[in-house]
Tab-separated table of N, CA, C and O in Angstrom:
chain	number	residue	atom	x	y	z
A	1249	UNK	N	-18.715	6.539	226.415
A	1249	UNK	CA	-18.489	6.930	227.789
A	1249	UNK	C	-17.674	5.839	228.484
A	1249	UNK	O	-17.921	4.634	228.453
A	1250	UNK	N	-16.655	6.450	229.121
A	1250	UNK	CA	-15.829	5.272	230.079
A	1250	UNK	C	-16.436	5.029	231.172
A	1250	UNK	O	-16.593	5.954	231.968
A	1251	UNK	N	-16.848	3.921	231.424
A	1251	UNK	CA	-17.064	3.177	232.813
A	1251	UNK	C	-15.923	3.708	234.136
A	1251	UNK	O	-14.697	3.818	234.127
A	1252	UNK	N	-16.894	3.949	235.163
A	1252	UNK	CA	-15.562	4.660	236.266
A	1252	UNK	C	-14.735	4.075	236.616
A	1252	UNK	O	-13.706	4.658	236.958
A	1253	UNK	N	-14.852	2.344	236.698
A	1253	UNK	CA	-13.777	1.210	236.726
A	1253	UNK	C	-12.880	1.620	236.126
A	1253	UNK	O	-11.839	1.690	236.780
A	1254	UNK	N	-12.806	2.104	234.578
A	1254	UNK	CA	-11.583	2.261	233.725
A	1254	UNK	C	-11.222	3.347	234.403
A	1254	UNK	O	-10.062	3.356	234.816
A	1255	UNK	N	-11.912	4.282	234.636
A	1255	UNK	CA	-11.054	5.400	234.679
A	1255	UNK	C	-10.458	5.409	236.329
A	1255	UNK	O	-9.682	6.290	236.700
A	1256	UNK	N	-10.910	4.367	237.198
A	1256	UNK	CA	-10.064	4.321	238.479
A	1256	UNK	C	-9.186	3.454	238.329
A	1256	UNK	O	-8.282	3.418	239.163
A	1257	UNK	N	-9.196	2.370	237.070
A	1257	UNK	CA	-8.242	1.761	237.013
A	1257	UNK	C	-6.647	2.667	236.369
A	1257	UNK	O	-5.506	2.459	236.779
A	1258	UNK	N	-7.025	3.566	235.387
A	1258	UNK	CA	-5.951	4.389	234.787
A	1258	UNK	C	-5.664	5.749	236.221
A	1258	UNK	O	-4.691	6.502	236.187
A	1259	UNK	N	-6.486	5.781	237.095
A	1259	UNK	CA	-5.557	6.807	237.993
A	1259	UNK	C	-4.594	5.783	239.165
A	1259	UNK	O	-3.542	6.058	239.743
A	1260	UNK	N	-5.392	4.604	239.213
A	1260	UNK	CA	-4.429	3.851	239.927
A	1260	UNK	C	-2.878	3.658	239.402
A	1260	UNK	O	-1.797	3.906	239.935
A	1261	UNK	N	-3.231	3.125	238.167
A	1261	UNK	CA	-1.856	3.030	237.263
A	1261	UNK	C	-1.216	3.978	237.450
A	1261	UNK	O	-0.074	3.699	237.816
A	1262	UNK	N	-1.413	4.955	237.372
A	1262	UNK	CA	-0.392	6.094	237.528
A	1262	UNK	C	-0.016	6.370	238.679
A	1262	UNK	O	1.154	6.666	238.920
A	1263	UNK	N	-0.862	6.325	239.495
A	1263	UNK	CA	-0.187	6.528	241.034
A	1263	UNK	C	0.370	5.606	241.643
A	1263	UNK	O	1.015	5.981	242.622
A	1264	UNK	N	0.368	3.844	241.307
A	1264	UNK	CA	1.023	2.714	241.971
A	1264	UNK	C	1.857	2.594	240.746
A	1264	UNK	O	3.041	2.927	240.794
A	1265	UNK	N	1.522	2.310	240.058
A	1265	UNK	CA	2.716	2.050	238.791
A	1265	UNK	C	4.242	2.268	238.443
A	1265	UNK	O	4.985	1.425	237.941
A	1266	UNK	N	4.608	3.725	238.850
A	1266	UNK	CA	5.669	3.826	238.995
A	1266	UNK	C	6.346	3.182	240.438
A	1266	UNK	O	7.545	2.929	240.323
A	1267	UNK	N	5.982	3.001	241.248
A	1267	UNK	CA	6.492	2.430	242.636
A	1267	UNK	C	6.303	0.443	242.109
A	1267	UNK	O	6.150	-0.570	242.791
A	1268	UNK	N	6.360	0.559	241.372
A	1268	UNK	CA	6.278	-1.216	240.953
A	1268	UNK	C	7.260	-1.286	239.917
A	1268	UNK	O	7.738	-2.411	239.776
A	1269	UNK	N	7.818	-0.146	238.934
A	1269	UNK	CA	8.794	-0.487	238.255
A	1269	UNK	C	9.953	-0.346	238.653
A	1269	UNK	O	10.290	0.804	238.935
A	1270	UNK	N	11.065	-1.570	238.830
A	1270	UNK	CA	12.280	-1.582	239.426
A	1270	UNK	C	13.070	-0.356	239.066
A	1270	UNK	O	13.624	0.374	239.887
A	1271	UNK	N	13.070	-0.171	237.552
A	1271	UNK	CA	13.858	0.441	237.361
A	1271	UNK	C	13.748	2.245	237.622
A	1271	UNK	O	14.708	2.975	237.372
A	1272	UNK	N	12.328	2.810	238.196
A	1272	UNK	CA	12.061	3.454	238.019
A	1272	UNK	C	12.852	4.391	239.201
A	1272	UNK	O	13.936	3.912	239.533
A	1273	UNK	N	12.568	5.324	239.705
A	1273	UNK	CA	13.574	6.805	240.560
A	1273	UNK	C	13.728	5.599	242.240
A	1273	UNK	O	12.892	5.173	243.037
A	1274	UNK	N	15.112	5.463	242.120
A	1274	UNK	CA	15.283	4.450	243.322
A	1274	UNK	C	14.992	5.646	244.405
A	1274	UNK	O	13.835	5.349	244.700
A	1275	UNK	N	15.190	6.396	244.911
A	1275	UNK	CA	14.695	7.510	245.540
A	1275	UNK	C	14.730	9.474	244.658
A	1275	UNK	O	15.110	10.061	243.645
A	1276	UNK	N	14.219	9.643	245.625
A	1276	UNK	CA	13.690	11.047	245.780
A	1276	UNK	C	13.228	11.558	246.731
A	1276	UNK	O	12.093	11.412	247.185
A	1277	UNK	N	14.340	12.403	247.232
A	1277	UNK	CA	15.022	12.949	248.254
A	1277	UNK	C	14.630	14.688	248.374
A	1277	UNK	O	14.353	15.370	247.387
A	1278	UNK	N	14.672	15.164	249.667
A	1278	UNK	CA	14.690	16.964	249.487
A	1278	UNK	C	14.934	17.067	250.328
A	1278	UNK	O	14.280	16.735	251.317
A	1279	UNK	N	16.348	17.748	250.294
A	1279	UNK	CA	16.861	18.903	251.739
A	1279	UNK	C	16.523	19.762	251.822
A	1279	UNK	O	16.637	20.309	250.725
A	1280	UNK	N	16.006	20.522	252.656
A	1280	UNK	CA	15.555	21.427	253.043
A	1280	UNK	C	14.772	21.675	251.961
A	1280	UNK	O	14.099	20.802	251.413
A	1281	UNK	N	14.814	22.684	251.658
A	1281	UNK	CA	13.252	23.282	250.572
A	1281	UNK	C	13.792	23.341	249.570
A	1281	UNK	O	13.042	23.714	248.668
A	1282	UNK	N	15.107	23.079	249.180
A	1282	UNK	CA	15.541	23.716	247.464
A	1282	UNK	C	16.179	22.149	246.837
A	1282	UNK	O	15.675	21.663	245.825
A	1283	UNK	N	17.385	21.420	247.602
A	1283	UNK	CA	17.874	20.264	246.897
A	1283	UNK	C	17.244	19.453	246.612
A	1283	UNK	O	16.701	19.267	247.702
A	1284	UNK	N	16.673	18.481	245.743
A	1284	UNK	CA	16.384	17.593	245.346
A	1284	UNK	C	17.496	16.620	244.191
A	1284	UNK	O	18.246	16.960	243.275
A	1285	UNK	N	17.054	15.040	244.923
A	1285	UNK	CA	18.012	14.368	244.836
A	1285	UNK	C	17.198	12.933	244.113
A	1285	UNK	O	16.353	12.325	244.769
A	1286	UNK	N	17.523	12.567	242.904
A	1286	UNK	CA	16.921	11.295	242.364
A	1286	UNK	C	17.964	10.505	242.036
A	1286	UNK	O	18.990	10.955	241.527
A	1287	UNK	N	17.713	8.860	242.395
A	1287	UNK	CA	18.424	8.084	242.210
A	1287	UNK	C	18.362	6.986	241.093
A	1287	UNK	O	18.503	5.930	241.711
A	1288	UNK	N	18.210	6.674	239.638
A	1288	UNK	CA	17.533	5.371	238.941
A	1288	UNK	C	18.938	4.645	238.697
A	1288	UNK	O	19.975	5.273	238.483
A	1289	UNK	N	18.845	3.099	238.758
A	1289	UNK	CA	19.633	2.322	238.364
A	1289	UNK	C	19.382	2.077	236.764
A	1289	UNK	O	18.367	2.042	236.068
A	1290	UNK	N	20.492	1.957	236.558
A	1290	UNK	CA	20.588	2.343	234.550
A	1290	UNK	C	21.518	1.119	234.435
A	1290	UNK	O	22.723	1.268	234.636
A	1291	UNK	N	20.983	-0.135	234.105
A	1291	UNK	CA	21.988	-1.585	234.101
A	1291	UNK	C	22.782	-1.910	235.239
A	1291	UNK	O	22.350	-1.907	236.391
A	1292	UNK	N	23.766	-2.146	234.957
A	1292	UNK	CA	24.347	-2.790	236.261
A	1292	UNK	C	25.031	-1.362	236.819
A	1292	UNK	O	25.761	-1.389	237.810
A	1293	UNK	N	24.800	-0.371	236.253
A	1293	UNK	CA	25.164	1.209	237.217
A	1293	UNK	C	24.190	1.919	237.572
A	1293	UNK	O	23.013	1.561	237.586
A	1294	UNK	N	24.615	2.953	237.876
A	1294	UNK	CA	23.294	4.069	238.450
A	1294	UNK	C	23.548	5.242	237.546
A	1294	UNK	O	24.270	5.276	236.549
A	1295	UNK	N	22.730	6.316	238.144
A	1295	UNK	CA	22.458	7.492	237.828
A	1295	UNK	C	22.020	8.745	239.101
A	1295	UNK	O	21.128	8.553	239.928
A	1296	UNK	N	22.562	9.562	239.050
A	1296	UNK	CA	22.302	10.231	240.051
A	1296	UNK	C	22.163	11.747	239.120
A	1296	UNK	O	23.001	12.197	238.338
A	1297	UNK	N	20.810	12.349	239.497
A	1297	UNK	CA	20.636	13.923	239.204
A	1297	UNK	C	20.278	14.903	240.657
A	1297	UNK	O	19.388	14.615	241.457
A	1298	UNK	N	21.030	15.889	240.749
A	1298	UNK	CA	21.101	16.660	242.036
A	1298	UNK	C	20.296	17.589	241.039
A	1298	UNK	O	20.444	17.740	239.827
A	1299	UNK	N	19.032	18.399	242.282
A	1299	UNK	CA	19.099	19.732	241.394
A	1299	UNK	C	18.604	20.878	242.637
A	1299	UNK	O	17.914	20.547	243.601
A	1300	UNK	N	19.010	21.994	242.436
A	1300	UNK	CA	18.678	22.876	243.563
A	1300	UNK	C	18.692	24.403	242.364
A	1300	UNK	O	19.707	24.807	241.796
A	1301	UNK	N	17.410	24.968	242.240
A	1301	UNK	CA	16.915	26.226	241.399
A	1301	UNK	C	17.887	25.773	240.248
A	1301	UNK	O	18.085	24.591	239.968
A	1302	UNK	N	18.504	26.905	239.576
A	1302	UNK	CA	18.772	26.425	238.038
A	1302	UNK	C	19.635	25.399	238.185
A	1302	UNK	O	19.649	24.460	237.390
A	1303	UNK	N	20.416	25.480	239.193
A	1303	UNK	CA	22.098	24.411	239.252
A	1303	UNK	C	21.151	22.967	239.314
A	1303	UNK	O	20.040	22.698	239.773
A	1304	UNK	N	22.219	22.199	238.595
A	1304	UNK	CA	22.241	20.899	238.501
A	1304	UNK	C	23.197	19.565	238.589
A	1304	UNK	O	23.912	19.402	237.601
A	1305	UNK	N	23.276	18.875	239.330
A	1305	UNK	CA	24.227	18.190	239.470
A	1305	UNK	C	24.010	16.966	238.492
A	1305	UNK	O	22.856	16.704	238.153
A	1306	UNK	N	24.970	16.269	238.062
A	1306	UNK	CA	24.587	14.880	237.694
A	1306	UNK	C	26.180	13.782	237.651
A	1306	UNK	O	27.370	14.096	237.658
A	1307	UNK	N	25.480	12.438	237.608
A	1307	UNK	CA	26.310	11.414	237.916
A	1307	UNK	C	26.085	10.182	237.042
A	1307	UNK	O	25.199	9.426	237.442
A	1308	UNK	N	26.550	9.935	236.230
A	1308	UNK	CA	26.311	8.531	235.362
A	1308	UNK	C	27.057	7.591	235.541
A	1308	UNK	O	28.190	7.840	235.128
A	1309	UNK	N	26.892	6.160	236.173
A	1309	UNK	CA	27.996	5.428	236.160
A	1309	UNK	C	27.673	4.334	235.261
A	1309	UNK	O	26.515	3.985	235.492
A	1310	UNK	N	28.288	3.526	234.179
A	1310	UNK	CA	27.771	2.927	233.108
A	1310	UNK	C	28.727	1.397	233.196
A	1310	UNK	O	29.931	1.317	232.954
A	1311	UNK	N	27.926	0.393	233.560
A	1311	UNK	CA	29.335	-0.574	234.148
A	1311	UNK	C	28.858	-1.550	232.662
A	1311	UNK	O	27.721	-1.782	232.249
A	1312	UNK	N	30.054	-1.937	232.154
A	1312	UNK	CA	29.903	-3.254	230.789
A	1312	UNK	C	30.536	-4.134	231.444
A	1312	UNK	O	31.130	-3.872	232.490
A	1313	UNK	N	30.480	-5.573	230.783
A	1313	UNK	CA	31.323	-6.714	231.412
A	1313	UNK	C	33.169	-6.236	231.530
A	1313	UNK	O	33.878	-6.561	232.483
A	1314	UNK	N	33.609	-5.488	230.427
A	1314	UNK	CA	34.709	-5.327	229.583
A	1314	UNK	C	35.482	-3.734	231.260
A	1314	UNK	O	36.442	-3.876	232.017
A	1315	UNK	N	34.476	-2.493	231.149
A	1315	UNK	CA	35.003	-1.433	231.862
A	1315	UNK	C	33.745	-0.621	232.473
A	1315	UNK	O	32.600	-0.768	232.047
A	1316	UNK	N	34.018	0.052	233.280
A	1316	UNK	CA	33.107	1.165	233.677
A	1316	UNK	C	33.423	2.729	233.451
A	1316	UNK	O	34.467	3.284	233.794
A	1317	UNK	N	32.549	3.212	232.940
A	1317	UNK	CA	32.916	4.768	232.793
A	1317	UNK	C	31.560	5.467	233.676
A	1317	UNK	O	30.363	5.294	233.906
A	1318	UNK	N	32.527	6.231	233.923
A	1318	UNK	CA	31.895	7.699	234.638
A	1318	UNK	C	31.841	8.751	234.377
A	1318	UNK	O	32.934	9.211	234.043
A	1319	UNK	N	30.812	9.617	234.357
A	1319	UNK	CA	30.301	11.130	233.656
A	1319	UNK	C	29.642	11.823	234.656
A	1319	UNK	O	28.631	11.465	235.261
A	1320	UNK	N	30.407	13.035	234.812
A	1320	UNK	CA	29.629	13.741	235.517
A	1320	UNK	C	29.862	15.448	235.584
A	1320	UNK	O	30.929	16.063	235.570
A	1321	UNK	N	28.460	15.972	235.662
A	1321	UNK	CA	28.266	17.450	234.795
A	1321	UNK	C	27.651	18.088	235.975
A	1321	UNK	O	26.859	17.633	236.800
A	1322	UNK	N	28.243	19.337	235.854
A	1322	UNK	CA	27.598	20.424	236.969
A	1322	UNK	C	27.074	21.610	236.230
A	1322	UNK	O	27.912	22.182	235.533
A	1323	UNK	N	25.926	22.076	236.232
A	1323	UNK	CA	25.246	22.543	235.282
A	1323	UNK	C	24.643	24.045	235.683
A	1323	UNK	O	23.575	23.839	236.261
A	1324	UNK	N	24.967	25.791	235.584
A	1324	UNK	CA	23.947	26.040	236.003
A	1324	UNK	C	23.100	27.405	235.315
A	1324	UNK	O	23.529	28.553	235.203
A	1325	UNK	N	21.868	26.909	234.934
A	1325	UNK	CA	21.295	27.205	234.533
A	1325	UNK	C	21.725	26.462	232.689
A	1325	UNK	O	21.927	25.262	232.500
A	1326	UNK	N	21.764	27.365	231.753
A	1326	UNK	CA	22.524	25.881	230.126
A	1326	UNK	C	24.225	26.167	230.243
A	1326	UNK	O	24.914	25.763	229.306
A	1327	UNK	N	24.910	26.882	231.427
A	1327	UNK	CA	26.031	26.900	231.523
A	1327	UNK	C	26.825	25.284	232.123
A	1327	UNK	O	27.143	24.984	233.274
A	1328	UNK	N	26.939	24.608	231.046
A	1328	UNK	CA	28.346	23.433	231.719
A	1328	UNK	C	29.127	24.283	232.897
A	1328	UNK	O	29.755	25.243	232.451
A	1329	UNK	N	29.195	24.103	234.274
A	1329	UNK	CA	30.796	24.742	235.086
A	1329	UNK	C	31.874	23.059	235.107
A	1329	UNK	O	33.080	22.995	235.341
A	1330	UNK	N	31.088	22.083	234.836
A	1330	UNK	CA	32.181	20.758	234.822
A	1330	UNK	C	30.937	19.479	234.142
A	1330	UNK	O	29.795	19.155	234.469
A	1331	UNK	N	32.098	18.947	232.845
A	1331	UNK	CA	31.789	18.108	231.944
A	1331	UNK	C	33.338	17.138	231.992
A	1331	UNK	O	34.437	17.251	231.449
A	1332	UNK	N	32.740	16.212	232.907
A	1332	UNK	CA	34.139	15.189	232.407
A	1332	UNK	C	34.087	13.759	232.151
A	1332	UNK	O	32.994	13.451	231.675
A	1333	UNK	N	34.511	13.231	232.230
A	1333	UNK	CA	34.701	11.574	232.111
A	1333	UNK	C	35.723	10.794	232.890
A	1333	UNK	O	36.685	11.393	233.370
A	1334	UNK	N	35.546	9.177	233.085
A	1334	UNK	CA	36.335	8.710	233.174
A	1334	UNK	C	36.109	7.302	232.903
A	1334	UNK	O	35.031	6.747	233.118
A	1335	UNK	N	37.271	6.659	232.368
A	1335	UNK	CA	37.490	5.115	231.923
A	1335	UNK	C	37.989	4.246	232.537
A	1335	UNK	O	39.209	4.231	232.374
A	1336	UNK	N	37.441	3.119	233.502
A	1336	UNK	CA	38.039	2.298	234.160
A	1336	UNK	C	38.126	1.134	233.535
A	1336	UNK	O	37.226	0.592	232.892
A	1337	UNK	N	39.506	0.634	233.771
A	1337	UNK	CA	39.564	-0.684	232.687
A	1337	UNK	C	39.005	-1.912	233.272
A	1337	UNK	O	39.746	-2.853	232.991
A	1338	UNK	N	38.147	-2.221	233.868
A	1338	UNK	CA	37.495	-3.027	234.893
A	1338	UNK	C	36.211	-2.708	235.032
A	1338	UNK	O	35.991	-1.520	234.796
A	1339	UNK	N	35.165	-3.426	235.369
A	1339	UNK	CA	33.854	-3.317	235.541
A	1339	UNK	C	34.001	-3.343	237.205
A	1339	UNK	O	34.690	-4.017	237.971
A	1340	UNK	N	32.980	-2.236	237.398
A	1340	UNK	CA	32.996	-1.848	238.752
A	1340	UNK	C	31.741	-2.968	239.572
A	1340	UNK	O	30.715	-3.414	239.060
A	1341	UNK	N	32.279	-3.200	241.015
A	1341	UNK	CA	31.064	-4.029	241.972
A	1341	UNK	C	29.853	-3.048	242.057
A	1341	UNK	O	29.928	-1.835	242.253
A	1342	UNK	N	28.803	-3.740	241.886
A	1342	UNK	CA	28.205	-3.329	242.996
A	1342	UNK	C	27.995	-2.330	244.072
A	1342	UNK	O	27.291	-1.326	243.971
A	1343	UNK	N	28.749	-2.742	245.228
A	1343	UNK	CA	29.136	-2.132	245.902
A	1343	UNK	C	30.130	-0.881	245.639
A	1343	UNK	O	29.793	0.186	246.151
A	1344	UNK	N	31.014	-0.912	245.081
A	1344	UNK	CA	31.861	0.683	244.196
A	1344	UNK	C	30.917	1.556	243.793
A	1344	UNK	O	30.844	2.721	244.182
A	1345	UNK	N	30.139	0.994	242.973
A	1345	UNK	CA	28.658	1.733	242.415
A	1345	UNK	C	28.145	2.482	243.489
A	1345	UNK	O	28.229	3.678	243.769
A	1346	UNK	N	27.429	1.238	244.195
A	1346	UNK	CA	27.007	2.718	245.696
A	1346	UNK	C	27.948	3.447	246.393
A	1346	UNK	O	27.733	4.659	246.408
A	1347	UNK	N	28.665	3.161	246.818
A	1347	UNK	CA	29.978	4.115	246.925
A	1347	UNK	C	30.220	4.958	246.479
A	1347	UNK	O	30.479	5.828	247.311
A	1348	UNK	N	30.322	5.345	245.280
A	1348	UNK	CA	30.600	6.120	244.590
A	1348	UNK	C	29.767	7.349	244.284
A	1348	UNK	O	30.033	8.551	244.298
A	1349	UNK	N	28.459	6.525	243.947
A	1349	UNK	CA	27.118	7.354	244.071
A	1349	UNK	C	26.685	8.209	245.358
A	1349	UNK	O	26.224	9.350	245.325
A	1350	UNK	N	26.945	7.371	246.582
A	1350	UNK	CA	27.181	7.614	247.697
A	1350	UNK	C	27.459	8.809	248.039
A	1350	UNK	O	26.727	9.664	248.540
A	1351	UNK	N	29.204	8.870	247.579
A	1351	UNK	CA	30.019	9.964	247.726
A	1351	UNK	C	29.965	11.087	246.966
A	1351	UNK	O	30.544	12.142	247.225
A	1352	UNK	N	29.299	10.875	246.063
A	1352	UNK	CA	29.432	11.913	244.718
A	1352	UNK	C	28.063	12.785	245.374
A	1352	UNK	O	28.210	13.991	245.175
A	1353	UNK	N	26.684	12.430	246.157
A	1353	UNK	CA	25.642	12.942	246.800
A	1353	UNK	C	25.910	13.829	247.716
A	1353	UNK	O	25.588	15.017	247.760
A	1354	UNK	N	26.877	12.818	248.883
A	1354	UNK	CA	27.197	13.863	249.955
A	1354	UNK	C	28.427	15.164	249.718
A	1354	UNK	O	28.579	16.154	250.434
A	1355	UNK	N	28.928	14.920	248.928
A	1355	UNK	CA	30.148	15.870	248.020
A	1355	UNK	C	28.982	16.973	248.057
A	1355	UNK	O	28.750	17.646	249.061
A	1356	UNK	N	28.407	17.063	247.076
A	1356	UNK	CA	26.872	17.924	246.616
A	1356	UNK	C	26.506	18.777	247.731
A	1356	UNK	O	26.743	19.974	247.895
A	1357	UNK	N	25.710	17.716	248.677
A	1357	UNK	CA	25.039	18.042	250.198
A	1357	UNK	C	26.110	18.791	250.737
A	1357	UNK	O	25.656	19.854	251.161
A	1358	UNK	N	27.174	18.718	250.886
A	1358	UNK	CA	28.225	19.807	251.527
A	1358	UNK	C	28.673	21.135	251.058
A	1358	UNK	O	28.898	22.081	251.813
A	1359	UNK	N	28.791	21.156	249.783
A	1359	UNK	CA	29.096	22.208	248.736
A	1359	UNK	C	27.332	23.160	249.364
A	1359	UNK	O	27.181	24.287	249.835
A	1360	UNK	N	26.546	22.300	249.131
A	1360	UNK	CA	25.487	23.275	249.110
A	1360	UNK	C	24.856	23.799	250.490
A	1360	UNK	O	24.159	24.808	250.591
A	1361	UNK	N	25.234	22.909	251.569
A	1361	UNK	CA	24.924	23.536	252.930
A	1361	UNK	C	25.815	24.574	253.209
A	1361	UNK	O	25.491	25.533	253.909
A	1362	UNK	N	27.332	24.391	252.516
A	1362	UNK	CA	28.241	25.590	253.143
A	1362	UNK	C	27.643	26.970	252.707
A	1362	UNK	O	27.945	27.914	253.438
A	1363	UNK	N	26.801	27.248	251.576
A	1363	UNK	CA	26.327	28.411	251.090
A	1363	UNK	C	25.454	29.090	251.818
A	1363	UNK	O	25.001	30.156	251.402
C-alpha cells in the first residue's frame, strides 16, 4: 500500500512539474473557443503549433552555430495544404526568432478571424 505522502507527492509532480521545466510549452494560448496556440523553445529556436478543429498550423525554427532553417506546415485534417522550408546561411538572433514566431502566430490569428 502507498502511503498518501507518495501519492500527493506524484499528483503534485504532475501538476507543478511541468511549469518548472524550462523547456516545457512556453505558452498556451486560446482564442476564442476553437484556436489554440503552443509555444516550446527547441535549442536556441522555437517551435510553434497552431491548431483550430482538424487544421493545424506549425512553425519550426532550428538555429546551429553554422545556419538557421525554417519549416513550416499547414495541415488539415492528414491533408499537407503547405510543406516548405527554408535555409539561412547565418544563425538567426534571438530576437529574429521571436519575430518571426511572432509573425508567423499573428499571420494565423488573421487568416482565422477573417472566417
Amino acid at each position: 500500500m502507498i502511503p498518501i505522502v507518495a501519492k500527493l507527492l506524484v499528483v503534485m509532480a504532475g501538476t507543478i512539474g511541468p511549469m518548472l521545466i524550462p523547456s516545457a510549452a512556453w505558452s498556451l494560448t486560446e482564442i476564442g473557443d476553437a484556436l489554440q496556440i503552443e509555444i516550446l523553445r527547441k535549442g536556441a529556436g522555437k517551435q510553434v503549433v497552431l491548431s483550430q478543429g482538424a487544421k493545424e498550423w506549425f512553425m519550426l525554427i532550428e538555429v546551429t552555430p553554422e545556419n538557421a532553417v525554417i519549416l513550416k506546415q499547414e495541415k488539415d485534417q492528414d491533408r499537407y495544404l503547405i510543406d516548405e522550408s527554408e535555409t539561412h546561411d547565418r544563425p538567426m538572433t534571438v530576437d529574429e526568432v521571436d519575430a518571426a514566431i511572432t509573425d508567423y502566430v499573428n499571420s494565423v490569428k488573421a487568416r482565422v478571424e477573417k472566417k
